[in-house]
Amino acid sequence: MKAICWTGIDRVSVETVDDPAILNDQDVILKVRLSAACGSDLHLLDGYIPTMRAGDVLGHEFIGEVVEVGAAVTKHKVGDRVVVGSFIACGRCWYCRTGQYSLCDNGNPNPGIPEALWGQSPGGCFGYSHALGGYAGSHAEYVRVPFADVGAFTVPDDVSDERAVFASDAVPTGWTGADLGGVQPGDVVAVWGAGAVGQMAARAAILMGAERVVVIDRFEDRLGQVVTHVGAETIDYSTSEVIPTLKEMTGGRGPDVCIEAVGMEAHRNRVDGVYDYVKQQLRMQTGRPTAVREAIEACRKGGSVFVLGVFGGVVDKFPLGALMNKGLRFSGAQQHGQRYIPMLLERMQRGEIVSEHLATHVLPLDEASHGYEIFKHKRDGCVRPVFRP
Amino acid sequence: MATKRTMGMSVAAAGAAAVVAVRVARRGRPGTGHGPGAGRDPDGWKAVTVLADAEALRPGGRYPEPLAALADRLEIALRPAGRDRGTEVHARFRPGEHPDPEALRVALRDTKSLVETGIVQRADPVPHGVRKPTPFGIGQDAIESRSKGMGLL
């Protein structure tokens, strides 16, 4: 089959690879209908995730049609149109039973690697390094889905592929941030990053009853999407000072919940942005936490800061003093998609969540290089390239 | 310029990967540290918590195969885990037995997975594109093939 492979820093190629096979009786094989590139893929392309291997198939956000079913699968049959959570989780360990699916104990066949990095192993993930299991990704004609009864969800007929594909990752990731960040009715919520995850975190906060939701970015087209499709307010940090603006918007308090949806390659037109960039290029830190710092600084006393953006290692100049003295709650997570996806599909069906506008460029697999190029450099209004095999 | 940057990043990424590899290898190297615990628990105990009751861990009085294969050489202790988290399985090699921490880690992890899910998950064989046999790639493959026996367990 044809697949988009990571071949090195800043390089992808379309190659012919083996078709996936059912490896245990809880798997299904999907014929991929759409597979979205994610902002976190750019960390792979930029070489910040160290356990990639040339030839790895990329992609972890996808929708497809079931073409083969393992003997122990009970919820799916050939022909089902399903969306799959990007994290691979067993559904039966203590973490899964308590809704913390991305922390699954049994989803990652390579637990020694993340234990060396982080002390514990999270679950596995499609197409996202050998630290997260070495699974093949979804930018391909076919993909194997382990633990299919747990991670694959039938899509209602009246929800389009272009909307439902984002129920795989961007939408549940955003929901994870708002939910675990503790958004309450009447809150003011600030979200750093107007990419797909940031937009969906903002939408989640609105649906949870937040009084005001503000999204911070510098790209006019993305901020325009926030206003049009999400219904939130915006701050353009290239023309406004973020913290004074947020203070003014909140009567001097600061936001109740601050959600960071930027990750380890944050851009910032401040001194600390330059500092972070230089240190990251020298590998003296593995991430640029510029937006995290600003979120901690901006948050009201006693508020909550939640990190949704992907970080892989260590960062510098972390404002622990502000965190402690302001009495903040600070947390983060990969998405617990299996916990939210059925509810999110219902909301998509009712039109409460729209996401198809995120798929700004629907491309064939053969245009992988072009898709990632415009995505990385934010050209041509690209929010997400989505591949249609 | 772009080539220089790419090369620099490649070197840096390779360096970062090497750090990971060294840490993984050092932490997973059998026979290091003090006593049979390979530099971890000084008495050599390793443990996992399985979301199951003790009876499910020993159906018919026998542990599941990954642990049963080593059971004659092991001391095994089962304890209830707090907050309804199941059963802690503690195991170590008996005095006089040659300790094999990697095998014990694999046995504990696989036993937990079998009891909880009925399978041991795997990714291989995995569809992939061209993988040139570079020293870095060969090293990474070697680490990955042993990764279940490594780590902090």
PDB file of N, CA, C and O in Angstrom, chain B residues 6-48:
ATOM      1  N   THR B   6      19.652  21.841   8.687  1.00  0.00           N
ATOM      2  CA  THR B   6      19.181  20.462   8.773  1.00  0.00           C
ATOM      3  C   THR B   6      20.254  19.559   9.361  1.00  0.00           C
ATOM      4  O   THR B   6      19.991  18.725  10.216  1.00  0.00           O
ATOM      5  N   MET B   7      21.495  19.775   8.906  1.00  0.00           N
ATOM      6  CA  MET B   7      22.579  18.949   9.443  1.00  0.00           C
ATOM      7  C   MET B   7      22.761  19.179  10.935  1.00  0.00           C
ATOM      8  O   MET B   7      22.939  18.253  11.719  1.00  0.00           O
ATOM      9  N   GLY B   8      22.705  20.473  11.304  1.00  0.00           N
ATOM     10  CA  GLY B   8      22.863  20.782  12.725  1.00  0.00           C
ATOM     11  C   GLY B   8      21.774  20.136  13.556  1.00  0.00           C
ATOM     12  O   GLY B   8      22.037  19.565  14.613  1.00  0.00           O
ATOM     13  N   MET B   9      20.547  20.206  13.037  1.00  0.00           N
ATOM     14  CA  MET B   9      19.442  19.606  13.787  1.00  0.00           C
ATOM     15  C   MET B   9      19.576  18.095  13.819  1.00  0.00           C
ATOM     16  O   MET B   9      19.256  17.461  14.807  1.00  0.00           O
ATOM     17  N   SER B  10      20.082  17.531  12.691  1.00  0.00           N
ATOM     18  CA  SER B  10      20.250  16.077  12.684  1.00  0.00           C
ATOM     19  C   SER B  10      21.233  15.648  13.750  1.00  0.00           C
ATOM     20  O   SER B  10      21.005  14.682  14.479  1.00  0.00           O
ATOM     21  N   VAL B  11      22.352  16.397  13.822  1.00  0.00           N
ATOM     22  CA  VAL B  11      23.351  16.068  14.830  1.00  0.00           C
ATOM     23  C   VAL B  11      22.761  16.213  16.230  1.00  0.00           C
ATOM     24  O   VAL B  11      22.928  15.359  17.100  1.00  0.00           O
ATOM     25  N   ALA B  12      22.018  17.318  16.414  1.00  0.00           N
ATOM     26  CA  ALA B  12      21.424  17.546  17.729  1.00  0.00           C
ATOM     27  C   ALA B  12      20.411  16.462  18.077  1.00  0.00           C
ATOM     28  O   ALA B  12      20.379  15.956  19.202  1.00  0.00           O
ATOM     29  N   ALA B  13      19.598  16.089  17.080  1.00  0.00           N
ATOM     30  CA  ALA B  13      18.591  15.050  17.348  1.00  0.00           C
ATOM     31  C   ALA B  13      19.262  13.723  17.651  1.00  0.00           C
ATOM     32  O   ALA B  13      18.847  12.989  18.550  1.00  0.00           O
ATOM     33  N   ALA B  14      20.324  13.444  16.893  1.00  0.00           N
ATOM     34  CA  ALA B  14      21.042  12.205  17.160  1.00  0.00           C
ATOM     35  C   ALA B  14      21.642  12.229  18.562  1.00  0.00           C
ATOM     36  O   ALA B  14      21.642  11.224  19.278  1.00  0.00           O
ATOM     37  N   GLY B  15      22.128  13.416  18.960  1.00  0.00           N
ATOM     38  CA  GLY B  15      22.674  13.538  20.310  1.00  0.00           C
ATOM     39  C   GLY B  15      21.611  13.293  21.361  1.00  0.00           C
ATOM     40  O   GLY B  15      21.845  12.570  22.339  1.00  0.00           O
ATOM     41  N   ALA B  16      20.431  13.887  21.146  1.00  0.00           N
ATOM     42  CA  ALA B  16      19.342  13.689  22.106  1.00  0.00           C
ATOM     43  C   ALA B  16      18.949  12.219  22.172  1.00  0.00           C
ATOM     44  O   ALA B  16      18.727  11.665  23.252  1.00  0.00           O
ATOM     45  N   ALA B  17      18.902  11.599  21.000  1.00  0.00           N
ATOM     46  CA  ALA B  17      18.539  10.179  20.977  1.00  0.00           C
ATOM     47  C   ALA B  17      19.596   9.341  21.686  1.00  0.00           C
ATOM     48  O   ALA B  17      19.281   8.373  22.384  1.00  0.00           O
ATOM     49  N   ALA B  18      20.850   9.747  21.503  1.00  0.00           N
ATOM     50  CA  ALA B  18      21.913   8.997  22.163  1.00  0.00           C
ATOM     51  C   ALA B  18      21.796   9.093  23.680  1.00  0.00           C
ATOM     52  O   ALA B  18      22.029   8.111  24.400  1.00  0.00           O
ATOM     53  N   VAL B  19      21.408  10.284  24.150  1.00  0.00           N
ATOM     54  CA  VAL B  19      21.221  10.439  25.594  1.00  0.00           C
ATOM     55  C   VAL B  19      20.134   9.494  26.088  1.00  0.00           C
ATOM     56  O   VAL B  19      20.293   8.800  27.092  1.00  0.00           O
ATOM     57  N   VAL B  20      19.034   9.459  25.332  1.00  0.00           N
ATOM     58  CA  VAL B  20      17.953   8.543  25.698  1.00  0.00           C
ATOM     59  C   VAL B  20      18.456   7.111  25.699  1.00  0.00           C
ATOM     60  O   VAL B  20      18.211   6.336  26.625  1.00  0.00           O
ATOM     61  N   ALA B  21      19.206   6.775  24.639  1.00  0.00           N
ATOM     62  CA  ALA B  21      19.679   5.396  24.517  1.00  0.00           C
ATOM     63  C   ALA B  21      20.574   5.017  25.689  1.00  0.00           C
ATOM     64  O   ALA B  21      20.439   3.936  26.267  1.00  0.00           O
ATOM     65  N   VAL B  22      21.467   5.943  26.051  1.00  0.00           N
ATOM     66  CA  VAL B  22      22.363   5.656  27.173  1.00  0.00           C
ATOM     67  C   VAL B  22      21.577   5.490  28.462  1.00  0.00           C
ATOM     68  O   VAL B  22      21.805   4.571  29.243  1.00  0.00           O
ATOM     69  N   ARG B  23      20.588   6.376  28.634  1.00  0.00           N
ATOM     70  CA  ARG B  23      19.794   6.290  29.867  1.00  0.00           C
ATOM     71  C   ARG B  23      19.007   4.999  29.921  1.00  0.00           C
ATOM     72  O   ARG B  23      18.939   4.335  30.940  1.00  0.00           O
ATOM     73  N   VAL B  24      18.421   4.646  28.749  1.00  0.00           N
ATOM     74  CA  VAL B  24      17.664   3.406  28.712  1.00  0.00           C
ATOM     75  C   VAL B  24      18.582   2.227  28.991  1.00  0.00           C
ATOM     76  O   VAL B  24      18.296   1.352  29.808  1.00  0.00           O
ATOM     77  N   ALA B  25      19.732   2.226  28.285  1.00  0.00           N
ATOM     78  CA  ALA B  25      20.635   1.090  28.425  1.00  0.00           C
ATOM     79  C   ALA B  25      21.178   0.992  29.846  1.00  0.00           C
ATOM     80  O   ALA B  25      21.245  -0.088  30.432  1.00  0.00           O
ATOM     81  N   ARG B  26      21.540   2.143  30.416  1.00  0.00           N
ATOM     82  CA  ARG B  26      22.117   2.128  31.755  1.00  0.00           C
ATOM     83  C   ARG B  26      21.099   1.647  32.769  1.00  0.00           C
ATOM     84  O   ARG B  26      21.395   0.842  33.627  1.00  0.00           O
ATOM     85  N   ARG B  27      19.882   2.148  32.609  1.00  0.00           N
ATOM     86  CA  ARG B  27      18.856   1.762  33.577  1.00  0.00           C
ATOM     87  C   ARG B  27      18.455   0.305  33.410  1.00  0.00           C
ATOM     88  O   ARG B  27      18.007  -0.326  34.334  1.00  0.00           O
ATOM     89  N   GLY B  28      18.613  -0.188  32.172  1.00  0.00           N
ATOM     90  CA  GLY B  28      18.134  -1.544  31.931  1.00  0.00           C
ATOM     91  C   GLY B  28      19.221  -2.596  31.999  1.00  0.00           C
ATOM     92  O   GLY B  28      18.936  -3.768  31.853  1.00  0.00           O
ATOM     93  N   ARG B  29      20.476  -2.178  32.188  1.00  0.00           N
ATOM     94  CA  ARG B  29      21.558  -3.142  32.095  1.00  0.00           C
ATOM     95  C   ARG B  29      21.491  -4.122  33.249  1.00  0.00           C
ATOM     96  O   ARG B  29      21.498  -3.723  34.418  1.00  0.00           O
ATOM     97  N   PRO B  30      21.421  -5.402  32.926  1.00  0.00           N
ATOM     98  CA  PRO B  30      21.335  -6.366  34.016  1.00  0.00           C
ATOM     99  C   PRO B  30      22.647  -6.471  34.769  1.00  0.00           C
ATOM    100  O   PRO B  30      23.726  -6.257  34.224  1.00  0.00           O
ATOM    101  N   GLY B  31      22.545  -6.759  36.031  1.00  0.00           N
ATOM    102  CA  GLY B  31      23.720  -7.051  36.824  1.00  0.00           C
ATOM    103  C   GLY B  31      24.435  -5.840  37.372  1.00  0.00           C
ATOM    104  O   GLY B  31      25.501  -5.966  37.980  1.00  0.00           O
ATOM    105  N   THR B  32      23.900  -4.630  37.143  1.00  0.00           N
ATOM    106  CA  THR B  32      24.548  -3.452  37.691  1.00  0.00           C
ATOM    107  C   THR B  32      23.947  -3.131  39.046  1.00  0.00           C
ATOM    108  O   THR B  32      22.907  -3.650  39.434  1.00  0.00           O
ATOM    109  N   GLY B  33      24.611  -2.236  39.780  1.00  0.00           N
ATOM    110  CA  GLY B  33      24.083  -1.830  41.067  1.00  0.00           C
ATOM    111  C   GLY B  33      24.383  -2.860  42.132  1.00  0.00           C
ATOM    112  O   GLY B  33      25.259  -3.711  41.996  1.00  0.00           O
ATOM    113  N   HIS B  34      23.626  -2.769  43.212  1.00  0.00           N
ATOM    114  CA  HIS B  34      23.888  -3.614  44.360  1.00  0.00           C
ATOM    115  C   HIS B  34      22.850  -4.730  44.457  1.00  0.00           C
ATOM    116  O   HIS B  34      21.669  -4.488  44.310  1.00  0.00           O
ATOM    117  N   GLY B  35      23.313  -5.897  44.726  1.00  0.00           N
ATOM    118  CA  GLY B  35      22.404  -7.004  44.981  1.00  0.00           C
ATOM    119  C   GLY B  35      21.673  -7.456  43.735  1.00  0.00           C
ATOM    120  O   GLY B  35      21.961  -7.025  42.622  1.00  0.00           O
ATOM    121  N   PRO B  36      20.719  -8.326  43.927  1.00  0.00           N
ATOM    122  CA  PRO B  36      20.025  -8.920  42.781  1.00  0.00           C
ATOM    123  C   PRO B  36      19.021  -7.990  42.111  1.00  0.00           C
ATOM    124  O   PRO B  36      18.398  -8.365  41.135  1.00  0.00           O
ATOM    125  N   GLY B  37      18.848  -6.795  42.629  1.00  0.00           N
ATOM    126  CA  GLY B  37      17.832  -5.907  42.060  1.00  0.00           C
ATOM    127  C   GLY B  37      18.325  -5.061  40.923  1.00  0.00           C
ATOM    128  O   GLY B  37      17.637  -4.166  40.480  1.00  0.00           O
ATOM    129  N   ALA B  38      19.537  -5.306  40.436  1.00  0.00           N
ATOM    130  CA  ALA B  38      20.091  -4.553  39.311  1.00  0.00           C
ATOM    131  C   ALA B  38      20.083  -3.056  39.586  1.00  0.00           C
ATOM    132  O   ALA B  38      19.745  -2.256  38.747  1.00  0.00           O
ATOM    133  N   GLY B  39      20.483  -2.708  40.793  1.00  0.00           N
ATOM    134  CA  GLY B  39      20.611  -1.302  41.116  1.00  0.00           C
ATOM    135  C   GLY B  39      19.321  -0.629  41.491  1.00  0.00           C
ATOM    136  O   GLY B  39      19.275   0.578  41.625  1.00  0.00           O
ATOM    137  N   ARG B  40      18.251  -1.376  41.670  1.00  0.00           N
ATOM    138  CA  ARG B  40      16.963  -0.774  42.029  1.00  0.00           C
ATOM    139  C   ARG B  40      16.663  -1.113  43.478  1.00  0.00           C
ATOM    140  O   ARG B  40      17.442  -0.790  44.355  1.00  0.00           O
ATOM    141  N   ASP B  41      15.590  -1.776  43.704  1.00  0.00           N
ATOM    142  CA  ASP B  41      15.288  -2.205  45.047  1.00  0.00           C
ATOM    143  C   ASP B  41      16.444  -3.086  45.541  1.00  0.00           C
ATOM    144  O   ASP B  41      16.816  -4.059  44.876  1.00  0.00           O
ATOM    145  N   PRO B  42      17.024  -2.743  46.684  1.00  0.00           N
ATOM    146  CA  PRO B  42      18.232  -3.479  47.098  1.00  0.00           C
ATOM    147  C   PRO B  42      17.966  -4.952  47.345  1.00  0.00           C
ATOM    148  O   PRO B  42      18.884  -5.763  47.294  1.00  0.00           O
ATOM    149  N   ASP B  43      16.735  -5.319  47.604  1.00  0.00           N
ATOM    150  CA  ASP B  43      16.429  -6.735  47.823  1.00  0.00           C
ATOM    151  C   ASP B  43      15.971  -7.435  46.547  1.00  0.00           C
ATOM    152  O   ASP B  43      15.620  -8.616  46.586  1.00  0.00           O
ATOM    153  N   GLY B  44      15.941  -6.699  45.437  1.00  0.00           N
ATOM    154  CA  GLY B  44      15.632  -7.334  44.158  1.00  0.00           C
ATOM    155  C   GLY B  44      14.171  -7.457  43.821  1.00  0.00           C
ATOM    156  O   GLY B  44      13.810  -8.062  42.809  1.00  0.00           O
ATOM    157  N   TRP B  45      13.297  -6.889  44.636  1.00  0.00           N
ATOM    158  CA  TRP B  45      11.866  -6.997  44.341  1.00  0.00           C
ATOM    159  C   TRP B  45      11.472  -6.092  43.192  1.00  0.00           C
ATOM    160  O   TRP B  45      11.952  -4.971  43.068  1.00  0.00           O
ATOM    161  N   LYS B  46      10.608  -6.566  42.372  1.00  0.00           N
ATOM    162  CA  LYS B  46       9.969  -5.750  41.336  1.00  0.00           C
ATOM    163  C   LYS B  46       8.469  -6.008  41.436  1.00  0.00           C
ATOM    164  O   LYS B  46       8.059  -7.080  41.901  1.00  0.00           O
ATOM    165  N   ALA B  47       7.676  -5.028  41.006  1.00  0.00           N
ATOM    166  CA  ALA B  47       6.240  -5.185  41.240  1.00  0.00           C
ATOM    167  C   ALA B  47       5.412  -4.503  40.155  1.00  0.00           C
ATOM    168  O   ALA B  47       5.831  -3.504  39.569  1.00  0.00           O
ATOM    169  N   VAL B  48       4.267  -5.069  39.895  1.00  0.00           N
ATOM    170  CA  VAL B  48       3.240  -4.408  39.087  1.00  0.00           C
ATOM    171  C   VAL B  48       1.918  -4.521  39.857  1.00  0.00           C
ATOM    172  O   VAL B  48       1.755  -5.400  40.711  1.00  0.00           O
TER     173      VAL B  48
END
